[in-house]
């Protein structure tokens, strides 16, 4: 019997990676295993499997070169993390078993902070683009496009919200013991 | 090769970096490094793959370690210390050692007070 597959459209902004990881775990528990995704649009592909408990980890690697990918995945595999999919700069890994449940892929404070710094850099660039566009649209107002500055404003507001969220997460990590 | 940089500019090292450099005194691949660090620290430090891979690419970029392409067994790549890496790990050891030596007498006095 062919197992059933379903596609789910769901968007997680970059500052909600933990929420995305937890959502994928819940899906596995409900019997839906992540097996793929569609390019560009945020659509996840799941296949029906026996309900199982699994942990998911998403790693952001904007600078990983193609020739280094094999080695990168091997380092994760050696720790028990199976590579599932790549979506843009994000690599999705899955772990099973009680030992992995309590473990993280980042185990010291500097590298945990580094992880959030990468996301902060991405968001800052986006905020900068919205700012720049806002100025351009504000100065060069022509009838069909004069609403554009509001879109820029909204975009800037959302990215600033995300940056604040990341900042708070980083502060939380900085205060941790280890 | 990275531009010439003063050895001291790399210090102090993080715990993780120090142990990874120690594990690379003789060539090892990612999995070997994880096991070696676990052994050196008596099980105290289990390196996560994100932390380990991040450290390997950063240390390579800094010129403290180098990838040994000729030893590659399938997807596992071997690394080892560069001459600069050797100097840095030695300098860090000396730094910590002098910290401990300079303070040991005073700390012993402190311990007596706590009793």
PDB file of C-alpha atoms in Angstrom:
ATOM      1  CA  UNK A   1       0.000   0.000   0.000  1.00  0.00           C
ATOM      2  CA  UNK A   2       1.279   3.413  -0.899  1.00  0.00           C
ATOM      3  CA  UNK A   3       1.707   5.666   2.068  1.00  0.00           C
ATOM      4  CA  UNK A   4      -0.196   8.889   1.958  1.00  0.00           C
ATOM      5  CA  UNK A   5       1.502  12.218   1.535  1.00  0.00           C
ATOM      6  CA  UNK A   6       0.337  15.690   2.274  1.00  0.00           C
ATOM      7  CA  UNK A   7       1.587  19.187   1.692  1.00  0.00           C
ATOM      8  CA  UNK A   8       1.304  21.838   4.363  1.00  0.00           C
ATOM      9  CA  UNK A   9       1.719  25.549   3.803  1.00  0.00           C
ATOM     10  CA  UNK A  10       3.082  27.157   6.933  1.00  0.00           C
ATOM     11  CA  UNK A  11       5.390  30.056   7.486  1.00  0.00           C
ATOM     12  CA  UNK A  12       7.876  30.391  10.316  1.00  0.00           C
ATOM     13  CA  UNK A  13       9.909  33.582  10.442  1.00  0.00           C
ATOM     14  CA  UNK A  14      13.622  33.239  11.142  1.00  0.00           C
ATOM     15  CA  UNK A  15      13.192  34.137  14.838  1.00  0.00           C
ATOM     16  CA  UNK A  16      10.808  31.198  15.355  1.00  0.00           C
ATOM     17  CA  UNK A  17      13.150  28.324  14.544  1.00  0.00           C
ATOM     18  CA  UNK A  18      12.542  26.581  17.872  1.00  0.00           C
ATOM     19  CA  UNK A  19       8.796  26.743  17.274  1.00  0.00           C
ATOM     20  CA  UNK A  20       9.324  25.259  13.815  1.00  0.00           C
ATOM     21  CA  UNK A  21      11.418  22.424  15.270  1.00  0.00           C
ATOM     22  CA  UNK A  22       8.745  21.652  17.856  1.00  0.00           C
ATOM     23  CA  UNK A  23       6.000  21.707  15.244  1.00  0.00           C
ATOM     24  CA  UNK A  24       7.884  19.130  13.135  1.00  0.00           C
ATOM     25  CA  UNK A  25       8.234  16.910  16.225  1.00  0.00           C
ATOM     26  CA  UNK A  26       4.489  17.131  16.901  1.00  0.00           C
ATOM     27  CA  UNK A  27       3.771  16.209  13.280  1.00  0.00           C
ATOM     28  CA  UNK A  28       5.963  13.088  13.641  1.00  0.00           C
ATOM     29  CA  UNK A  29       4.112  12.181  16.823  1.00  0.00           C
ATOM     30  CA  UNK A  30       0.854  12.428  14.920  1.00  0.00           C
ATOM     31  CA  UNK A  31       2.253  10.100  12.272  1.00  0.00           C
ATOM     32  CA  UNK A  32       3.431  12.613   9.695  1.00  0.00           C
ATOM     33  CA  UNK A  33       7.091  12.356   8.801  1.00  0.00           C
ATOM     34  CA  UNK A  34       8.809  15.272   7.093  1.00  0.00           C
ATOM     35  CA  UNK A  35      10.226  14.071   3.772  1.00  0.00           C
ATOM     36  CA  UNK A  36      10.560  17.125   1.565  1.00  0.00           C
ATOM     37  CA  UNK A  37       9.663  20.675   0.739  1.00  0.00           C
ATOM     38  CA  UNK A  38       8.896  22.878  -2.226  1.00  0.00           C
ATOM     39  CA  UNK A  39      11.376  25.464  -3.437  1.00  0.00           C
ATOM     40  CA  UNK A  40      10.878  29.151  -2.556  1.00  0.00           C
ATOM     41  CA  UNK A  41       7.362  28.884  -1.072  1.00  0.00           C
ATOM     42  CA  UNK A  42       7.090  27.620   2.535  1.00  0.00           C
ATOM     43  CA  UNK A  43       5.452  24.278   1.822  1.00  0.00           C
ATOM     44  CA  UNK A  44       6.419  21.147   3.761  1.00  0.00           C
ATOM     45  CA  UNK A  45       5.836  17.641   2.426  1.00  0.00           C
ATOM     46  CA  UNK A  46       4.909  14.923   4.930  1.00  0.00           C
ATOM     47  CA  UNK A  47       4.399  11.210   4.491  1.00  0.00           C
ATOM     48  CA  UNK A  48       2.140   9.118   6.652  1.00  0.00           C
ATOM     49  CA  UNK A  49       4.089   6.801   8.924  1.00  0.00           C
ATOM     50  CA  UNK A  50       3.620   5.108  12.258  1.00  0.00           C
ATOM     51  CA  UNK A  51       3.482   7.692  15.002  1.00  0.00           C
ATOM     52  CA  UNK A  52       6.953   8.098  16.472  1.00  0.00           C
ATOM     53  CA  UNK A  53       8.833  10.478  18.690  1.00  0.00           C
ATOM     54  CA  UNK A  54      11.599  12.399  16.986  1.00  0.00           C
ATOM     55  CA  UNK A  55      13.465  15.629  17.620  1.00  0.00           C
ATOM     56  CA  UNK A  56      14.136  18.065  14.828  1.00  0.00           C
ATOM     57  CA  UNK A  57      16.946  20.585  14.636  1.00  0.00           C
ATOM     58  CA  UNK A  58      17.286  23.321  12.062  1.00  0.00           C
ATOM     59  CA  UNK A  59      20.742  24.664  11.323  1.00  0.00           C
ATOM     60  CA  UNK A  60      21.279  27.891   9.430  1.00  0.00           C
ATOM     61  CA  UNK A  61      24.366  27.724   7.182  1.00  0.00           C
ATOM     62  CA  UNK A  62      24.467  30.646   4.758  1.00  0.00           C
ATOM     63  CA  UNK A  63      28.163  30.204   4.013  1.00  0.00           C
ATOM     64  CA  UNK A  64      28.355  26.432   3.578  1.00  0.00           C
ATOM     65  CA  UNK A  65      29.894  25.623   0.203  1.00  0.00           C
ATOM     66  CA  UNK A  66      28.573  22.823  -1.941  1.00  0.00           C
ATOM     67  CA  UNK A  67      31.803  20.812  -1.743  1.00  0.00           C
ATOM     68  CA  UNK A  68      31.720  20.924   2.075  1.00  0.00           C
ATOM     69  CA  UNK A  69      28.130  19.696   2.420  1.00  0.00           C
ATOM     70  CA  UNK A  70      29.019  16.012   2.517  1.00  0.00           C
ATOM     71  CA  UNK A  71      31.464  16.510   5.365  1.00  0.00           C
ATOM     72  CA  UNK A  72      29.022  18.783   7.208  1.00  0.00           C
ATOM     73  CA  UNK A  73      26.246  16.174   7.072  1.00  0.00           C
ATOM     74  CA  UNK A  74      28.709  13.472   8.126  1.00  0.00           C
ATOM     75  CA  UNK A  75      29.603  15.377  11.319  1.00  0.00           C
ATOM     76  CA  UNK A  76      25.898  15.453  12.182  1.00  0.00           C
ATOM     77  CA  UNK A  77      25.384  11.813  11.237  1.00  0.00           C
ATOM     78  CA  UNK A  78      28.262  10.823  13.541  1.00  0.00           C
ATOM     79  CA  UNK A  79      26.359  12.399  16.439  1.00  0.00           C
ATOM     80  CA  UNK A  80      23.184  10.556  15.516  1.00  0.00           C
ATOM     81  CA  UNK A  81      21.453  13.337  13.579  1.00  0.00           C
ATOM     82  CA  UNK A  82      20.029  12.285  10.240  1.00  0.00           C
ATOM     83  CA  UNK A  83      19.887  14.876   7.463  1.00  0.00           C
ATOM     84  CA  UNK A  84      16.359  15.228   6.076  1.00  0.00           C
ATOM     85  CA  UNK A  85      16.044  18.253   3.814  1.00  0.00           C
ATOM     86  CA  UNK A  86      17.708  21.509   2.832  1.00  0.00           C
ATOM     87  CA  UNK A  87      15.515  24.562   2.391  1.00  0.00           C
ATOM     88  CA  UNK A  88      17.381  27.682   1.348  1.00  0.00           C
ATOM     89  CA  UNK A  89      20.131  28.198   3.926  1.00  0.00           C
ATOM     90  CA  UNK A  90      18.411  25.918   6.431  1.00  0.00           C
ATOM     91  CA  UNK A  91      19.387  22.303   6.991  1.00  0.00           C
ATOM     92  CA  UNK A  92      16.873  20.048   8.723  1.00  0.00           C
ATOM     93  CA  UNK A  93      18.095  17.186  10.900  1.00  0.00           C
ATOM     94  CA  UNK A  94      16.184  14.517  12.753  1.00  0.00           C
ATOM     95  CA  UNK A  95      17.192  12.549  15.806  1.00  0.00           C
ATOM     96  CA  UNK A  96      15.556   9.665  17.579  1.00  0.00           C
ATOM     97  CA  UNK A  97      16.102   7.939  20.883  1.00  0.00           C
ATOM     98  CA  UNK A  98      16.067   9.205  24.438  1.00  0.00           C
ATOM     99  CA  UNK A  99      19.717  10.226  24.395  1.00  0.00           C
ATOM    100  CA  UNK A 100      19.273  12.762  21.604  1.00  0.00           C
ATOM    101  CA  UNK A 101      16.018  14.115  23.046  1.00  0.00           C
ATOM    102  CA  UNK A 102      17.877  16.043  25.696  1.00  0.00           C
ATOM    103  CA  UNK A 103      20.821  17.064  23.541  1.00  0.00           C
ATOM    104  CA  UNK A 104      21.348  20.090  21.402  1.00  0.00           C
ATOM    105  CA  UNK A 105      23.451  20.494  18.262  1.00  0.00           C
ATOM    106  CA  UNK A 106      25.075  23.546  19.866  1.00  0.00           C
ATOM    107  CA  UNK A 107      26.701  22.790  23.189  1.00  0.00           C
ATOM    108  CA  UNK A 108      28.569  25.875  24.311  1.00  0.00           C
ATOM    109  CA  UNK A 109      27.564  29.459  24.925  1.00  0.00           C
ATOM    110  CA  UNK A 110      29.699  31.129  22.223  1.00  0.00           C
ATOM    111  CA  UNK A 111      28.378  28.869  19.452  1.00  0.00           C
ATOM    112  CA  UNK A 112      24.775  29.176  20.663  1.00  0.00           C
ATOM    113  CA  UNK A 113      25.122  32.943  20.454  1.00  0.00           C
ATOM    114  CA  UNK A 114      26.804  32.645  17.051  1.00  0.00           C
ATOM    115  CA  UNK A 115      23.719  30.815  15.799  1.00  0.00           C
ATOM    116  CA  UNK A 116      21.477  33.747  16.704  1.00  0.00           C
ATOM    117  CA  UNK A 117      23.984  36.250  15.326  1.00  0.00           C
ATOM    118  CA  UNK A 118      23.608  34.671  11.888  1.00  0.00           C
ATOM    119  CA  UNK A 119      19.843  35.180  12.056  1.00  0.00           C
ATOM    120  CA  UNK A 120      20.329  38.734  13.305  1.00  0.00           C
ATOM    121  CA  UNK A 121      22.584  39.532  10.340  1.00  0.00           C
ATOM    122  CA  UNK A 122      19.977  38.252   7.871  1.00  0.00           C
ATOM    123  CA  UNK A 123      17.182  40.248   9.500  1.00  0.00           C
ATOM    124  CA  UNK A 124      19.302  43.402   9.732  1.00  0.00           C
ATOM    125  CA  UNK A 125      19.934  43.256   5.995  1.00  0.00           C
ATOM    126  CA  UNK A 126      16.207  42.924   5.407  1.00  0.00           C
ATOM    127  CA  UNK A 127      15.481  45.886   7.698  1.00  0.00           C
ATOM    128  CA  UNK A 128      18.057  47.939   5.812  1.00  0.00           C
ATOM    129  CA  UNK A 129      16.417  47.103   2.473  1.00  0.00           C
ATOM    130  CA  UNK A 130      12.993  48.153   3.803  1.00  0.00           C
ATOM    131  CA  UNK A 131      14.504  51.428   5.048  1.00  0.00           C
ATOM    132  CA  UNK A 132      16.137  52.146   1.715  1.00  0.00           C
ATOM    133  CA  UNK A 133      12.976  51.278  -0.231  1.00  0.00           C
ATOM    134  CA  UNK A 134      10.944  53.415   2.126  1.00  0.00           C
ATOM    135  CA  UNK A 135      13.082  56.452   1.394  1.00  0.00           C
ATOM    136  CA  UNK A 136      12.973  55.839  -2.369  1.00  0.00           C
ATOM    137  CA  UNK A 137       9.207  55.320  -2.356  1.00  0.00           C
ATOM    138  CA  UNK A 138       8.650  58.334  -0.142  1.00  0.00           C
ATOM    139  CA  UNK A 139      10.620  60.671  -2.389  1.00  0.00           C
ATOM    140  CA  UNK A 140       9.496  59.361  -5.753  1.00  0.00           C
ATOM    141  CA  UNK A 141       5.778  59.144  -5.128  1.00  0.00           C
ATOM    142  CA  UNK A 142       3.826  58.453  -8.292  1.00  0.00           C
ATOM    143  CA  UNK A 143       0.133  57.545  -8.297  1.00  0.00           C
ATOM    144  CA  UNK A 144       0.133  53.756  -8.791  1.00  0.00           C
ATOM    145  CA  UNK A 145       2.938  53.261  -6.253  1.00  0.00           C
ATOM    146  CA  UNK A 146       2.211  55.789  -3.537  1.00  0.00           C
ATOM    147  CA  UNK A 147       1.009  53.075  -1.153  1.00  0.00           C
ATOM    148  CA  UNK A 148       4.423  51.358  -1.330  1.00  0.00           C
ATOM    149  CA  UNK A 149       5.871  53.339   1.546  1.00  0.00           C
ATOM    150  CA  UNK A 150       3.286  51.791   3.866  1.00  0.00           C
ATOM    151  CA  UNK A 151       4.342  48.318   2.840  1.00  0.00           C
ATOM    152  CA  UNK A 152       7.968  49.298   3.522  1.00  0.00           C
ATOM    153  CA  UNK A 153       6.946  50.673   6.900  1.00  0.00           C
ATOM    154  CA  UNK A 154       5.097  47.481   7.793  1.00  0.00           C
ATOM    155  CA  UNK A 155       8.032  45.350   6.643  1.00  0.00           C
ATOM    156  CA  UNK A 156      10.418  47.405   8.745  1.00  0.00           C
ATOM    157  CA  UNK A 157       8.155  47.078  11.775  1.00  0.00           C
ATOM    158  CA  UNK A 158       7.995  43.283  11.442  1.00  0.00           C
ATOM    159  CA  UNK A 159      11.761  42.902  10.994  1.00  0.00           C
ATOM    160  CA  UNK A 160      12.416  45.160  13.984  1.00  0.00           C
ATOM    161  CA  UNK A 161      10.022  43.010  16.027  1.00  0.00           C
ATOM    162  CA  UNK A 162      11.994  39.933  14.961  1.00  0.00           C
ATOM    163  CA  UNK A 163      15.310  41.571  15.844  1.00  0.00           C
ATOM    164  CA  UNK A 164      13.990  42.380  19.316  1.00  0.00           C
ATOM    165  CA  UNK A 165      12.875  38.759  19.766  1.00  0.00           C
ATOM    166  CA  UNK A 166      16.347  37.513  18.775  1.00  0.00           C
ATOM    167  CA  UNK A 167      18.026  40.034  21.067  1.00  0.00           C
ATOM    168  CA  UNK A 168      15.965  38.739  24.014  1.00  0.00           C
ATOM    169  CA  UNK A 169      16.840  35.131  23.182  1.00  0.00           C
ATOM    170  CA  UNK A 170      20.533  36.040  23.051  1.00  0.00           C
ATOM    171  CA  UNK A 171      20.306  37.761  26.397  1.00  0.00           C
ATOM    172  CA  UNK A 172      18.685  34.648  27.861  1.00  0.00           C
ATOM    173  CA  UNK A 173      21.588  32.516  26.616  1.00  0.00           C
ATOM    174  CA  UNK A 174      24.201  34.962  27.887  1.00  0.00           C
ATOM    175  CA  UNK A 175      22.706  34.613  31.370  1.00  0.00           C
ATOM    176  CA  UNK A 176      22.771  30.822  31.349  1.00  0.00           C
ATOM    177  CA  UNK A 177      25.389  28.978  33.330  1.00  0.00           C
ATOM    178  CA  UNK A 178      26.939  27.026  30.507  1.00  0.00           C
TER     179      UNK A 178
ATOM    180  CA  UNK B   1      47.051  31.099   4.354  1.00  0.00           C
ATOM    181  CA  UNK B   2      45.727  33.728   6.735  1.00  0.00           C
ATOM    182  CA  UNK B   3      47.626  36.957   7.147  1.00  0.00           C
ATOM    183  CA  UNK B   4      50.259  37.073   9.885  1.00  0.00           C
ATOM    184  CA  UNK B   5      48.582  37.563  13.225  1.00  0.00           C
ATOM    185  CA  UNK B   6      50.050  37.789  16.670  1.00  0.00           C
ATOM    186  CA  UNK B   7      49.678  34.591  18.684  1.00  0.00           C
ATOM    187  CA  UNK B   8      48.338  36.549  21.667  1.00  0.00           C
ATOM    188  CA  UNK B   9      45.496  37.942  19.553  1.00  0.00           C
ATOM    189  CA  UNK B  10      43.868  34.471  19.600  1.00  0.00           C
ATOM    190  CA  UNK B  11      43.894  34.260  23.412  1.00  0.00           C
ATOM    191  CA  UNK B  12      42.042  33.504  25.549  1.00  0.00           C
ATOM    192  CA  UNK B  13      40.504  30.495  23.793  1.00  0.00           C
ATOM    193  CA  UNK B  14      37.055  29.188  24.642  1.00  0.00           C
ATOM    194  CA  UNK B  15      36.891  25.814  26.438  1.00  0.00           C
ATOM    195  CA  UNK B  16      35.634  24.204  23.256  1.00  0.00           C
ATOM    196  CA  UNK B  17      38.350  25.679  21.042  1.00  0.00           C
ATOM    197  CA  UNK B  18      41.107  24.720  23.483  1.00  0.00           C
ATOM    198  CA  UNK B  19      39.962  21.109  23.684  1.00  0.00           C
ATOM    199  CA  UNK B  20      39.486  20.820  19.921  1.00  0.00           C
ATOM    200  CA  UNK B  21      43.031  22.091  19.329  1.00  0.00           C
ATOM    201  CA  UNK B  22      44.364  19.620  21.908  1.00  0.00           C
ATOM    202  CA  UNK B  23      42.512  16.801  20.169  1.00  0.00           C
ATOM    203  CA  UNK B  24      44.167  17.797  16.888  1.00  0.00           C
ATOM    204  CA  UNK B  25      47.773  17.480  18.047  1.00  0.00           C
ATOM    205  CA  UNK B  26      47.610  14.294  16.006  1.00  0.00           C
ATOM    206  CA  UNK B  27      45.353  14.214  12.907  1.00  0.00           C
ATOM    207  CA  UNK B  28      41.690  13.353  13.488  1.00  0.00           C
ATOM    208  CA  UNK B  29      38.311  13.659  11.751  1.00  0.00           C
ATOM    209  CA  UNK B  30      35.138  15.156  13.240  1.00  0.00           C
ATOM    210  CA  UNK B  31      33.984  11.969  14.943  1.00  0.00           C
ATOM    211  CA  UNK B  32      37.487  11.307  16.267  1.00  0.00           C
ATOM    212  CA  UNK B  33      37.635  14.821  17.723  1.00  0.00           C
ATOM    213  CA  UNK B  34      34.312  14.328  19.551  1.00  0.00           C
ATOM    214  CA  UNK B  35      35.565  11.113  21.130  1.00  0.00           C
ATOM    215  CA  UNK B  36      38.978  12.542  21.973  1.00  0.00           C
ATOM    216  CA  UNK B  37      37.467  15.623  23.656  1.00  0.00           C
ATOM    217  CA  UNK B  38      35.136  13.364  25.633  1.00  0.00           C
ATOM    218  CA  UNK B  39      38.143  11.305  26.732  1.00  0.00           C
ATOM    219  CA  UNK B  40      40.331  14.312  27.623  1.00  0.00           C
ATOM    220  CA  UNK B  41      37.542  15.848  29.736  1.00  0.00           C
ATOM    221  CA  UNK B  42      36.505  12.518  31.317  1.00  0.00           C
ATOM    222  CA  UNK B  43      33.076  12.707  29.729  1.00  0.00           C
ATOM    223  CA  UNK B  44      32.410  16.256  30.847  1.00  0.00           C
ATOM    224  CA  UNK B  45      32.225  17.765  27.356  1.00  0.00           C
ATOM    225  CA  UNK B  46      30.165  16.147  24.610  1.00  0.00           C
ATOM    226  CA  UNK B  47      30.504  18.388  21.565  1.00  0.00           C
ATOM    227  CA  UNK B  48      27.356  18.972  19.555  1.00  0.00           C
ATOM    228  CA  UNK B  49      27.785  18.699  15.766  1.00  0.00           C
ATOM    229  CA  UNK B  50      26.777  22.329  15.164  1.00  0.00           C
ATOM    230  CA  UNK B  51      29.371  23.569  17.612  1.00  0.00           C
ATOM    231  CA  UNK B  52      32.043  21.232  16.259  1.00  0.00           C
ATOM    232  CA  UNK B  53      31.497  21.973  12.574  1.00  0.00           C
ATOM    233  CA  UNK B  54      31.343  25.720  13.258  1.00  0.00           C
ATOM    234  CA  UNK B  55      34.621  25.551  15.182  1.00  0.00           C
ATOM    235  CA  UNK B  56      36.355  23.506  12.470  1.00  0.00           C
ATOM    236  CA  UNK B  57      35.489  25.952   9.701  1.00  0.00           C
ATOM    237  CA  UNK B  58      36.372  28.961  11.844  1.00  0.00           C
ATOM    238  CA  UNK B  59      39.733  27.528  12.960  1.00  0.00           C
ATOM    239  CA  UNK B  60      40.565  26.575   9.372  1.00  0.00           C
ATOM    240  CA  UNK B  61      39.800  30.116   8.235  1.00  0.00           C
ATOM    241  CA  UNK B  62      42.006  31.503  11.019  1.00  0.00           C
ATOM    242  CA  UNK B  63      44.840  29.232   9.920  1.00  0.00           C
ATOM    243  CA  UNK B  64      45.120  27.366  13.236  1.00  0.00           C
ATOM    244  CA  UNK B  65      44.193  23.997  11.747  1.00  0.00           C
ATOM    245  CA  UNK B  66      44.280  22.567   8.259  1.00  0.00           C
ATOM    246  CA  UNK B  67      42.322  19.954   6.345  1.00  0.00           C
ATOM    247  CA  UNK B  68      44.354  16.971   5.195  1.00  0.00           C
ATOM    248  CA  UNK B  69      42.716  16.288   1.826  1.00  0.00           C
ATOM    249  CA  UNK B  70      44.901  13.241   1.118  1.00  0.00           C
ATOM    250  CA  UNK B  71      43.678  11.354   4.217  1.00  0.00           C
ATOM    251  CA  UNK B  72      39.983  11.773   3.486  1.00  0.00           C
ATOM    252  CA  UNK B  73      38.079   8.552   3.990  1.00  0.00           C
ATOM    253  CA  UNK B  74      34.786   8.972   2.125  1.00  0.00           C
ATOM    254  CA  UNK B  75      33.032  11.982   3.700  1.00  0.00           C
ATOM    255  CA  UNK B  76      35.079  12.177   6.877  1.00  0.00           C
ATOM    256  CA  UNK B  77      37.834  14.772   6.540  1.00  0.00           C
ATOM    257  CA  UNK B  78      40.965  14.763   8.661  1.00  0.00           C
ATOM    258  CA  UNK B  79      42.336  17.880  10.312  1.00  0.00           C
ATOM    259  CA  UNK B  80      45.530  18.705  12.135  1.00  0.00           C
ATOM    260  CA  UNK B  81      47.216  21.705  13.791  1.00  0.00           C
ATOM    261  CA  UNK B  82      49.219  24.131  11.676  1.00  0.00           C
ATOM    262  CA  UNK B  83      52.519  25.468  13.109  1.00  0.00           C
ATOM    263  CA  UNK B  84      50.557  28.579  14.150  1.00  0.00           C
ATOM    264  CA  UNK B  85      47.925  26.378  15.825  1.00  0.00           C
ATOM    265  CA  UNK B  86      50.641  24.582  17.789  1.00  0.00           C
ATOM    266  CA  UNK B  87      52.021  27.902  19.020  1.00  0.00           C
ATOM    267  CA  UNK B  88      48.574  29.151  19.981  1.00  0.00           C
ATOM    268  CA  UNK B  89      47.604  26.057  21.983  1.00  0.00           C
ATOM    269  CA  UNK B  90      50.988  26.149  23.769  1.00  0.00           C
ATOM    270  CA  UNK B  91      50.608  29.867  24.531  1.00  0.00           C
ATOM    271  CA  UNK B  92      47.120  29.227  25.952  1.00  0.00           C
ATOM    272  CA  UNK B  93      48.493  26.446  28.147  1.00  0.00           C
ATOM    273  CA  UNK B  94      51.205  28.775  29.470  1.00  0.00           C
ATOM    274  CA  UNK B  95      48.629  31.486  30.105  1.00  0.00           C
ATOM    275  CA  UNK B  96      46.390  29.201  32.158  1.00  0.00           C
ATOM    276  CA  UNK B  97      49.370  27.668  33.942  1.00  0.00           C
ATOM    277  CA  UNK B  98      50.702  31.028  35.086  1.00  0.00           C
ATOM    278  CA  UNK B  99      47.194  32.039  36.214  1.00  0.00           C
ATOM    279  CA  UNK B 100      46.999  28.931  38.382  1.00  0.00           C
ATOM    280  CA  UNK B 101      50.551  29.216  39.690  1.00  0.00           C
ATOM    281  CA  UNK B 102      50.254  32.898  40.560  1.00  0.00           C
ATOM    282  CA  UNK B 103      47.005  32.393  42.401  1.00  0.00           C
ATOM    283  CA  UNK B 104      47.408  29.015  44.079  1.00  0.00           C
ATOM    284  CA  UNK B 105      48.877  30.338  47.331  1.00  0.00           C
ATOM    285  CA  UNK B 106      46.154  32.951  47.758  1.00  0.00           C
ATOM    286  CA  UNK B 107      43.419  30.462  46.910  1.00  0.00           C
ATOM    287  CA  UNK B 108      44.764  28.016  49.502  1.00  0.00           C
ATOM    288  CA  UNK B 109      44.388  30.769  52.112  1.00  0.00           C
ATOM    289  CA  UNK B 110      40.805  31.279  50.984  1.00  0.00           C
ATOM    290  CA  UNK B 111      40.011  27.598  51.333  1.00  0.00           C
ATOM    291  CA  UNK B 112      41.312  27.591  54.902  1.00  0.00           C
ATOM    292  CA  UNK B 113      38.855  30.383  55.747  1.00  0.00           C
ATOM    293  CA  UNK B 114      35.882  28.454  54.425  1.00  0.00           C
ATOM    294  CA  UNK B 115      36.390  25.479  56.735  1.00  0.00           C
TER     295      UNK B 115
END
